[in-house]
Tab-separated table of C-alpha atoms and ligand atoms in Angstrom:
chain	number	residue	atom	x	y	z
U	1	MET	CA	0.000	0.000	0.000
U	2	ASN	CA	2.826	2.344	-0.889
U	3	LYS	CA	0.743	4.501	-3.168
U	4	LEU	CA	0.901	8.269	-3.011
U	5	LYS	CA	-1.812	9.530	-0.742
U	6	SER	CA	-3.585	12.772	-1.324
U	7	ILE	CA	-5.280	13.143	2.011
U	8	SER	CA	-4.909	16.820	2.744
U	9	VAL	CA	-7.639	17.729	5.155
U	10	LEU	CA	-6.831	21.397	5.060
U	11	LEU	CA	-6.977	23.493	1.951
U	12	PHE	CA	-5.307	26.716	1.020
U	13	VAL	CA	-7.799	29.497	0.438
U	14	LEU	CA	-7.186	32.399	-1.866
U	15	VAL	CA	-9.276	34.983	-0.084
U	16	SER	CA	-8.211	38.391	1.096
U	17	SER	CA	-8.321	39.484	4.670
U	18	GLY	CA	-7.247	43.095	4.359
U	19	CYS	CA	-5.751	42.771	7.847
U	20	PHE	CA	-2.376	44.313	7.124
U	21	PRO	CA	-2.090	46.512	4.055
U	22	SER	CA	1.066	45.917	2.081
U	23	ASN	CA	3.328	48.760	1.144
U	24	ASP	CA	5.815	46.625	-0.734
U	25	LEU	CA	4.565	45.603	-4.135
U	26	ALA	CA	7.987	44.124	-4.986
U	27	LYS	CA	7.380	41.091	-2.771
U	28	GLN	CA	6.653	37.813	-4.468
U	29	GLU	CA	5.478	34.389	-3.383
U	30	VAL	CA	7.517	31.369	-4.434
U	31	LEU	CA	5.893	27.930	-4.409
U	32	LEU	CA	8.048	24.878	-3.672
U	33	GLN	CA	6.462	21.456	-4.112
U	34	GLY	CA	7.465	17.845	-3.781
U	35	LYS	CA	6.640	14.407	-2.439
U	36	THR	CA	7.410	12.872	0.918
U	37	MET	CA	5.991	10.334	3.392
U	38	GLY	CA	3.540	8.914	0.844
U	39	THR	CA	1.996	12.337	0.333
U	40	THR	CA	2.864	15.778	-1.066
U	41	TYR	CA	4.280	19.013	0.294
U	42	ASN	CA	3.500	22.595	-0.685
U	43	ILE	CA	5.570	25.455	0.654
U	44	LYS	CA	5.064	29.150	-0.020
U	45	VAL	CA	7.843	31.574	0.847
U	46	VAL	CA	7.675	35.324	0.469
U	47	ILE	CA	10.723	36.931	-1.080
U	48	GLY	CA	11.363	40.666	-0.953
U	49	GLU	CA	14.241	43.109	-0.941
U	50	GLU	CA	15.378	42.035	2.531
U	51	ASN	CA	15.965	38.407	1.507
U	52	ALA	CA	16.440	38.659	-2.266
U	53	GLN	CA	19.787	36.877	-1.925
U	54	VAL	CA	18.177	33.583	-0.867
U	55	ASP	CA	19.174	30.723	-3.167
U	56	ILE	CA	15.703	29.264	-3.811
U	57	LYS	CA	16.941	26.253	-5.747
U	58	GLY	CA	19.476	25.440	-3.052
U	59	MET	CA	16.827	25.879	-0.355
U	60	HIS	CA	14.433	23.542	-2.192
U	61	GLN	CA	17.198	20.937	-2.339
U	62	GLY	CA	17.895	21.517	1.367
U	63	ILE	CA	14.220	20.844	2.168
U	64	ASP	CA	14.232	17.630	0.138
U	65	ASP	CA	17.411	16.511	1.897
U	66	LEU	CA	15.831	17.133	5.310
U	67	LEU	CA	12.727	15.140	4.362
U	68	VAL	CA	14.757	12.263	2.921
U	69	GLN	CA	16.690	12.116	6.190
U	70	LEU	CA	13.434	12.194	8.188
U	71	ASN	CA	12.058	9.256	6.173
U	72	GLN	CA	15.288	7.347	6.600
U	73	GLU	CA	15.044	7.891	10.358
U	74	MET	CA	11.350	7.344	11.100
U	75	SER	CA	9.434	5.707	8.251
U	76	THR	CA	7.885	2.307	8.823
U	77	TYR	CA	7.424	2.140	5.028
U	78	ILE	CA	11.202	1.877	4.516
U	79	LYS	CA	12.450	-1.516	5.634
U	80	ASP	CA	15.944	-0.348	6.586
U	81	SER	CA	14.990	2.977	8.207
U	82	GLU	CA	16.334	3.571	11.697
U	83	LEU	CA	12.845	3.004	13.175
U	84	SER	CA	12.195	-0.144	11.097
U	85	ARG	CA	15.483	-1.606	12.291
U	86	PHE	CA	14.493	-0.845	15.877
U	87	ASN	CA	11.082	-2.441	15.288
U	88	GLN	CA	12.615	-5.549	13.707
U	89	SER	CA	15.164	-6.047	16.477
U	90	ASN	CA	14.146	-8.403	19.229
U	91	GLY	CA	16.963	-7.495	21.566
U	92	LEU	CA	16.085	-5.771	24.816
U	93	THR	CA	19.258	-3.711	25.050
U	94	PRO	CA	18.930	0.097	24.799
U	95	VAL	CA	20.062	1.537	21.458
U	96	LYS	CA	21.371	5.025	20.716
U	97	ILE	CA	18.931	6.873	18.456
U	98	SER	CA	19.312	9.925	16.200
U	99	ALA	CA	18.489	13.401	17.510
U	100	GLY	CA	15.399	13.550	15.241
U	101	LEU	CA	13.959	10.281	16.492
U	102	ASP	CA	14.726	11.338	20.060
U	103	ARG	CA	12.805	14.622	19.621
U	104	VAL	CA	9.750	12.937	18.059
U	105	ILE	CA	9.521	9.992	20.457
U	106	THR	CA	10.032	12.267	23.479
U	107	GLU	CA	7.077	14.411	22.380
U	108	ALA	CA	4.973	11.354	21.500
U	109	ILE	CA	5.539	9.875	24.969
U	110	ARG	CA	4.682	13.231	26.596
U	111	LEU	CA	1.429	13.478	24.611
U	112	GLY	CA	0.684	9.824	25.313
U	113	GLN	CA	0.886	10.509	29.033
U	114	LEU	CA	-1.067	13.784	28.756
U	115	SER	CA	-3.876	12.033	26.871
U	116	LYS	CA	-3.817	9.069	29.284
U	117	GLY	CA	-2.852	6.637	26.552
U	118	LYS	CA	-5.258	7.786	23.823
U	119	LEU	CA	-2.232	8.677	21.717
U	120	ASP	CA	-0.018	5.624	21.692
U	121	ILE	CA	2.815	5.247	19.177
U	122	THR	CA	3.082	1.536	20.002
U	123	VAL	CA	-0.368	0.990	18.480
U	124	GLY	CA	1.302	0.049	15.136
U	125	PRO	CA	0.540	-3.705	15.264
U	126	LEU	CA	-3.168	-2.874	15.630
U	127	VAL	CA	-2.983	-0.289	12.813
U	128	ASN	CA	-1.408	-2.970	10.607
U	129	LEU	CA	-3.919	-5.601	11.728
U	130	TRP	CA	-6.819	-3.380	10.643
U	131	GLY	CA	-5.138	-2.855	7.259
U	132	PHE	CA	-3.837	0.722	7.581
U	133	GLY	CA	-0.095	0.126	7.847
U	134	PRO	CA	2.691	-0.311	5.286
U	135	GLU	CA	1.747	-3.886	4.437
U	136	PHE	CA	-1.265	-4.475	2.274
U	137	ARG	CA	-3.828	-6.634	3.997
U	138	PRO	CA	-7.239	-7.823	2.899
U	139	GLU	CA	-9.943	-5.679	4.398
U	140	THR	CA	-11.390	-8.229	6.793
U	141	ILE	CA	-12.353	-7.878	10.411
U	142	PRO	CA	-9.821	-9.523	12.758
U	143	SER	CA	-11.077	-12.192	15.142
U	144	ASP	CA	-11.347	-11.369	18.850
U	145	GLN	CA	-8.538	-13.816	19.554
U	146	LEU	CA	-6.165	-12.185	17.066
U	147	LEU	CA	-7.119	-8.782	18.433
U	148	GLU	CA	-6.307	-9.886	21.973
U	149	THR	CA	-2.933	-11.396	20.988
U	150	THR	CA	-2.028	-8.234	19.089
U	151	ARG	CA	-3.033	-5.998	21.991
U	152	GLN	CA	-0.432	-7.779	24.161
U	153	ARG	CA	2.237	-6.126	21.976
U	154	VAL	CA	0.905	-2.605	22.575
U	155	GLY	CA	1.557	-0.193	25.424
U	156	LEU	CA	3.692	2.887	26.044
U	157	ASP	CA	4.852	1.312	29.315
U	158	LYS	CA	6.873	-1.148	27.189
U	159	LEU	CA	8.936	1.644	25.584
U	160	VAL	CA	11.688	3.482	27.473
U	161	LEU	CA	13.605	6.522	26.216
U	162	GLN	CA	16.375	7.847	28.422
U	163	ASN	CA	19.346	10.048	27.493
U	164	GLY	CA	18.947	9.329	23.795
U	165	MET	CA	18.794	5.557	24.347
U	166	LEU	CA	15.639	3.697	23.269
U	167	ASN	CA	14.670	0.420	24.808
U	168	LYS	CA	11.916	-2.154	24.261
U	169	LEU	CA	10.600	-4.031	27.279
U	170	ASN	CA	8.786	-6.435	24.948
U	171	PRO	CA	10.689	-7.793	21.908
U	172	ASP	CA	7.501	-7.610	19.778
U	173	LEU	CA	6.992	-3.883	20.371
U	174	TYR	CA	6.504	-1.887	17.155
U	175	VAL	CA	6.632	1.904	17.046
U	176	ASP	CA	4.502	3.774	14.466
U	177	LEU	CA	5.107	7.525	14.190
U	178	SER	CA	2.517	8.114	11.448
U	179	THR	CA	0.456	10.317	13.700
U	180	ILE	CA	3.180	12.778	14.638
U	181	ALA	CA	6.188	12.607	12.283
U	182	LYS	CA	4.497	14.530	9.475
U	183	GLY	CA	4.033	17.400	11.921
U	184	TYR	CA	7.682	17.101	12.907
U	185	GLY	CA	8.570	17.349	9.209
U	186	VAL	CA	6.608	20.603	8.988
U	187	ASP	CA	8.454	21.962	12.040
U	188	ILE	CA	11.957	21.175	10.801
U	189	VAL	CA	11.203	22.583	7.346
U	190	ALA	CA	9.810	25.784	8.923
U	191	GLU	CA	12.906	26.087	11.154
U	192	TYR	CA	15.170	25.569	8.133
U	193	ILE	CA	13.323	28.215	6.093
U	194	GLU	CA	13.709	30.714	8.935
U	195	GLN	CA	17.437	29.945	9.076
U	196	GLN	CA	17.596	31.042	5.415
U	197	GLY	CA	16.328	34.494	6.455
U	198	ILE	CA	12.671	34.028	5.471
U	199	GLU	CA	10.093	35.333	7.946
U	200	ASN	CA	6.918	34.964	5.860
U	201	TYR	CA	5.973	31.446	4.818
U	202	LEU	CA	3.455	28.638	4.788
U	203	VAL	CA	4.630	25.027	5.046
U	204	GLU	CA	2.189	22.196	4.359
U	205	ILE	CA	2.886	18.447	4.314
U	206	GLY	CA	-0.050	16.099	3.739
U	207	GLY	CA	-2.492	18.562	5.303
U	208	GLU	CA	-0.397	19.539	8.355
U	209	MET	CA	0.653	23.189	8.268
U	210	ARG	CA	2.757	25.851	9.892
U	211	LEU	CA	2.510	29.521	8.968
U	212	LYS	CA	4.359	32.695	9.759
U	213	GLY	CA	3.962	36.352	8.887
U	214	PHE	CA	2.094	37.550	5.832
U	215	LYS	CA	1.407	36.682	2.226
U	216	HIS	CA	3.266	38.684	-0.464
U	217	THR	CA	0.226	40.966	-0.617
U	218	GLY	CA	0.605	41.880	3.066
U	219	GLU	CA	-2.487	39.902	4.083
U	220	LEU	CA	-2.502	37.256	6.798
U	221	TRP	CA	-2.495	33.611	5.703
U	222	HIS	CA	-5.943	32.033	5.622
U	223	VAL	CA	-6.615	28.317	5.953
U	224	ALA	CA	-9.809	26.391	5.253
U	225	ILE	CA	-10.944	23.458	7.337
U	226	GLU	CA	-12.461	20.872	5.069
U	227	LYS	CA	-16.043	19.665	5.407
U	228	PRO	CA	-15.782	16.074	6.712
U	229	VAL	CA	-17.436	14.386	3.741
U	230	THR	CA	-16.061	11.871	1.270
U	231	ILE	CA	-18.088	12.735	-1.826
U	232	GLU	CA	-16.833	16.271	-2.378
U	233	ARG	CA	-14.159	18.671	-1.170
U	234	ALA	CA	-15.846	21.666	0.404
U	235	VAL	CA	-14.957	24.264	2.997
U	236	GLN	CA	-16.451	23.999	6.474
U	237	GLN	CA	-14.691	26.912	8.156
U	238	ILE	CA	-12.042	29.496	7.338
U	239	ILE	CA	-9.474	30.314	9.997
U	240	VAL	CA	-6.624	32.805	10.370
U	241	PRO	CA	-4.054	30.924	12.495
U	242	LYS	CA	-1.383	33.700	12.523
U	243	ASP	CA	2.131	32.470	13.505
U	244	ASN	CA	1.095	28.942	14.376
U	245	ALA	CA	0.734	25.385	13.152
U	246	VAL	CA	-2.606	23.804	12.242
U	247	ALA	CA	-3.353	20.080	12.236
U	248	THR	CA	-6.567	18.244	11.480
U	249	SER	CA	-7.373	14.593	12.186
U	250	GLY	CA	-10.446	12.994	10.736
U	251	ASP	CA	-11.971	9.635	9.959
U	252	TYR	CA	-13.576	10.567	6.625
U	253	ARG	CA	-10.714	10.049	4.163
U	254	ASN	CA	-8.804	7.024	5.367
U	255	TYR	CA	-11.322	4.261	6.067
U	256	TYR	CA	-13.076	1.257	4.537
U	257	GLU	CA	-16.524	-0.254	4.917
U	258	VAL	CA	-17.539	-3.856	5.538
U	259	ASP	CA	-21.260	-4.701	5.546
U	260	GLY	CA	-22.126	-1.028	5.894
U	261	GLN	CA	-19.866	-0.537	8.908
U	262	ARG	CA	-17.098	2.045	8.645
U	263	PHE	CA	-13.591	1.219	9.895
U	264	SER	CA	-11.344	4.217	10.476
U	265	HIS	CA	-7.516	4.332	10.509
U	266	ILE	CA	-7.614	5.838	14.011
U	267	ILE	CA	-7.436	3.132	16.660
U	268	ASP	CA	-8.597	3.364	20.245
U	269	PRO	CA	-5.759	1.666	22.176
U	270	ALA	CA	-8.222	0.822	24.979
U	271	THR	CA	-10.343	-1.427	22.728
U	272	GLY	CA	-7.821	-2.226	19.992
U	273	LYS	CA	-10.505	-1.254	17.469
U	274	PRO	CA	-11.075	1.656	15.107
U	275	ILE	CA	-12.886	4.552	16.769
U	276	ASN	CA	-16.641	4.477	16.585
U	277	HIS	CA	-18.298	7.710	17.657
U	278	LYS	CA	-19.798	10.889	16.247
U	279	LEU	CA	-16.694	13.087	16.355
U	280	VAL	CA	-15.517	13.237	12.727
U	281	SER	CA	-12.844	15.923	12.688
U	282	VAL	CA	-10.576	17.715	15.160
U	283	THR	CA	-8.436	20.737	14.292
U	284	VAL	CA	-5.760	22.044	16.660
U	285	ILE	CA	-3.840	25.327	16.432
U	286	HIS	CA	-0.534	25.318	18.324
U	287	PRO	CA	2.925	26.886	17.851
U	288	PHE	CA	4.385	23.460	16.948
U	289	SER	CA	3.052	21.279	14.165
U	290	MET	CA	4.245	18.049	15.800
U	291	THR	CA	2.268	18.841	18.954
U	292	ALA	CA	-0.842	19.922	17.010
U	293	ASP	CA	-0.608	16.727	14.940
U	294	GLY	CA	-0.421	14.439	17.974
U	295	LEU	CA	-3.099	16.286	19.941
U	296	SER	CA	-5.599	16.219	17.070
U	297	THR	CA	-5.285	12.435	16.793
U	298	ALA	CA	-5.469	11.969	20.583
U	299	MET	CA	-8.707	13.965	20.720
U	300	MET	CA	-10.154	12.051	17.756
U	301	VAL	CA	-9.717	8.902	19.848
U	302	MET	CA	-11.445	10.497	22.865
U	303	GLY	CA	-14.767	11.305	21.215
U	304	GLU	CA	-16.645	14.596	21.426
U	305	ALA	CA	-17.419	15.069	25.130
U	306	GLN	CA	-14.055	13.923	26.483
U	307	ALA	CA	-12.122	15.760	23.765
U	308	LEU	CA	-13.830	19.080	24.470
U	309	ALA	CA	-13.232	18.701	28.218
U	310	PHE	CA	-9.584	17.734	27.598
U	311	ALA	CA	-9.020	20.741	25.300
U	312	GLU	CA	-10.549	23.178	27.794
U	313	GLN	CA	-8.610	21.621	30.693
U	314	HIS	CA	-5.307	22.008	28.836
U	315	ASP	CA	-6.152	25.440	27.373
U	316	LEU	CA	-5.906	24.215	23.779
U	317	ALA	CA	-7.153	25.975	20.666
U	318	ALA	CA	-9.302	23.155	19.275
U	319	TYR	CA	-12.217	22.933	16.861
U	320	PHE	CA	-14.501	19.915	16.537
U	321	ILE	CA	-16.980	18.748	13.922
U	322	VAL	CA	-19.572	16.297	15.216
U	323	LYS	CA	-21.968	14.319	13.041
U	324	THR	CA	-25.592	14.497	14.189
U	325	GLU	CA	-28.950	13.475	12.701
U	326	ASN	CA	-29.371	17.095	11.648
U	327	GLY	CA	-26.003	17.414	9.916
U	328	PHE	CA	-22.626	18.574	11.157
U	329	VAL	CA	-22.363	20.556	14.362
U	330	GLU	CA	-19.265	22.638	15.083
U	331	GLN	CA	-17.815	23.214	18.528
U	332	SER	CA	-14.690	25.052	19.549
U	333	THR	CA	-12.805	25.980	22.660
U	334	VAL	CA	-12.689	29.591	23.805
U	335	LYS	CA	-9.015	29.769	22.808
U	336	PHE	CA	-9.820	28.710	19.236
U	337	MET	CA	-12.430	31.422	18.692
U	338	GLN	CA	-9.830	34.156	18.126
U	339	TYR	CA	-8.757	32.338	14.937
U	340	LEU	CA	-12.214	32.027	13.364
U	341	LYS	CA	-12.726	34.300	10.394
C	401	FAD	P1	-3.206	11.307	11.657
C	401	FAD	O1	-4.521	11.558	12.281
C	401	FAD	O2	-2.156	12.346	11.803
C	401	FAD	O3	-2.622	9.957	12.294
C	401	FAD	C1	-3.336	8.744	12.170
C	401	FAD	C2	-2.353	7.619	11.974
C	401	FAD	O4	-1.673	7.399	13.213
C	401	FAD	C3	-3.008	6.314	11.597
C	401	FAD	O5	-3.048	6.124	10.198
C	401	FAD	C4	-2.129	5.295	12.300
C	401	FAD	O6	-0.988	4.989	11.528
C	401	FAD	C5	-1.684	6.017	13.555
C	401	FAD	N1	-2.620	5.852	14.685
C	401	FAD	C6	-3.898	5.400	14.696
C	401	FAD	N2	-4.414	5.441	15.927
C	401	FAD	C7	-3.440	5.924	16.736
C	401	FAD	C8	-3.360	6.174	18.144
C	401	FAD	N3	-4.377	5.946	18.962
C	401	FAD	N4	-2.180	6.659	18.620
C	401	FAD	C9	-1.118	6.883	17.807
C	401	FAD	N5	-1.133	6.649	16.466
C	401	FAD	C10	-2.288	6.193	15.950
C	401	FAD	N6	2.192	6.317	3.587
C	401	FAD	C11	2.284	5.697	2.393
C	401	FAD	O7	1.264	5.303	1.846
C	401	FAD	N7	3.491	5.502	1.790
C	401	FAD	C12	4.654	5.920	2.362
C	401	FAD	O8	5.726	5.735	1.790
C	401	FAD	C13	4.584	6.576	3.618
C	401	FAD	N8	5.714	6.991	4.244
C	401	FAD	C14	5.627	7.589	5.458
C	401	FAD	C15	6.790	8.008	6.112
C	401	FAD	C16	6.725	8.625	7.340
C	401	FAD	C17	7.984	9.078	8.048
C	401	FAD	C18	5.449	8.863	7.956
C	401	FAD	C19	5.329	9.555	9.280
C	401	FAD	C20	4.297	8.451	7.317
C	401	FAD	C21	4.359	7.806	6.091
C	401	FAD	N9	3.216	7.378	5.442
C	401	FAD	C22	3.300	6.749	4.218
C	401	FAD	C23	1.885	7.512	6.127
C	401	FAD	C24	1.046	8.700	5.721
C	401	FAD	O9	1.652	9.680	4.963
C	401	FAD	C25	0.337	9.385	6.934
C	401	FAD	O10	1.231	9.747	7.937
C	401	FAD	C26	-0.651	8.499	7.584
C	401	FAD	O11	-1.528	8.028	6.607
C	401	FAD	C27	-1.453	9.222	8.707
C	401	FAD	O12	-1.635	10.578	8.458
C	401	FAD	P2	-3.005	11.333	8.730
C	401	FAD	O13	-2.684	12.792	8.713
C	401	FAD	O14	-4.026	10.819	7.800
C	401	FAD	O15	-3.474	10.844	10.147
């Protein structure tokens, strides 16, 4: 199942805000595009007099190099990636991991604890069992017995990260960073772009985004949250996230149906099964894309009531779309409201 996915759940919107009138008509927007992590990336950087010396071609190559390195460190789709080798090993001795893997797993463990296990990067064997991992599997429902055996392999308590050393407490443990590494990719690309002297940009990888500053016209960046439907691509809500990252998790693009029942790619570690509730999309705005990415998935697992309470408790800017008999109902935290257009 190594096909290129086009699962962007956020769309760029070409609308004007008129928030900050431009006085520099010489600015221009440069679009850099490419492929990574089974999906695409779109980056817009604003070039003006102050950074006219930037070598765009060299920067594009630098971005590709960063993303190739990321894949080589943390893809479960590459058999000899650093993470795949860790997953394949059955030794229980701690291994030294790269700085990138250290940063991502540290944050994943923190969010796993914060969400009381709803986000669990050891859930990979269950993701694969339900047919959403790197290996193609027939879309059949696993037996209760197979589900139970697979669940024995899952649990953040079986993974230890200390001083850059990663350790399995169960030889069958399998780490899947699909929920958070795309966000990390957005963060490192944004950091790299800033190092090149660019202060106005939009970075998007497979729907996860981070934005800073203004468009070349002097307007703030606008982002559209997609309507959670499979038959068309339509806008549910436009937001103005300012200097932040935006991540959306949903169950309406990546799923299959058996006998009229929908099976989503998001797994509830408590049951070992795909989520089954009325919350269909969660959007989080946060300074870091990796954190927004992980939190949006964690709250998708929680379901509407628990997710809203969690977001308010942790002062998160979060927006929810819930499916009801009367159509979609939107809810957002107080902190999110400042970003609504
Ligand atoms: P998100 O909501 O961000 O995350 C959902 C995903 O997280 C699920 O698909 C599952 O894998 C995992 N998950 C499910 N439940 C939980 C839970 N409770 N806790 C933690 N994690 C959970 N895809 C390809 O087809 N080909 C590739 O070559 C490829 N390479 C990749 C390389 C890397 C480094 C990464 C990170 C991903 C790659 N992918 C690839 C996967 C793909 O691009 C997406 O990351 C994936 O489909 C999930 O993204 P999302 O935004 O849809 O879902």
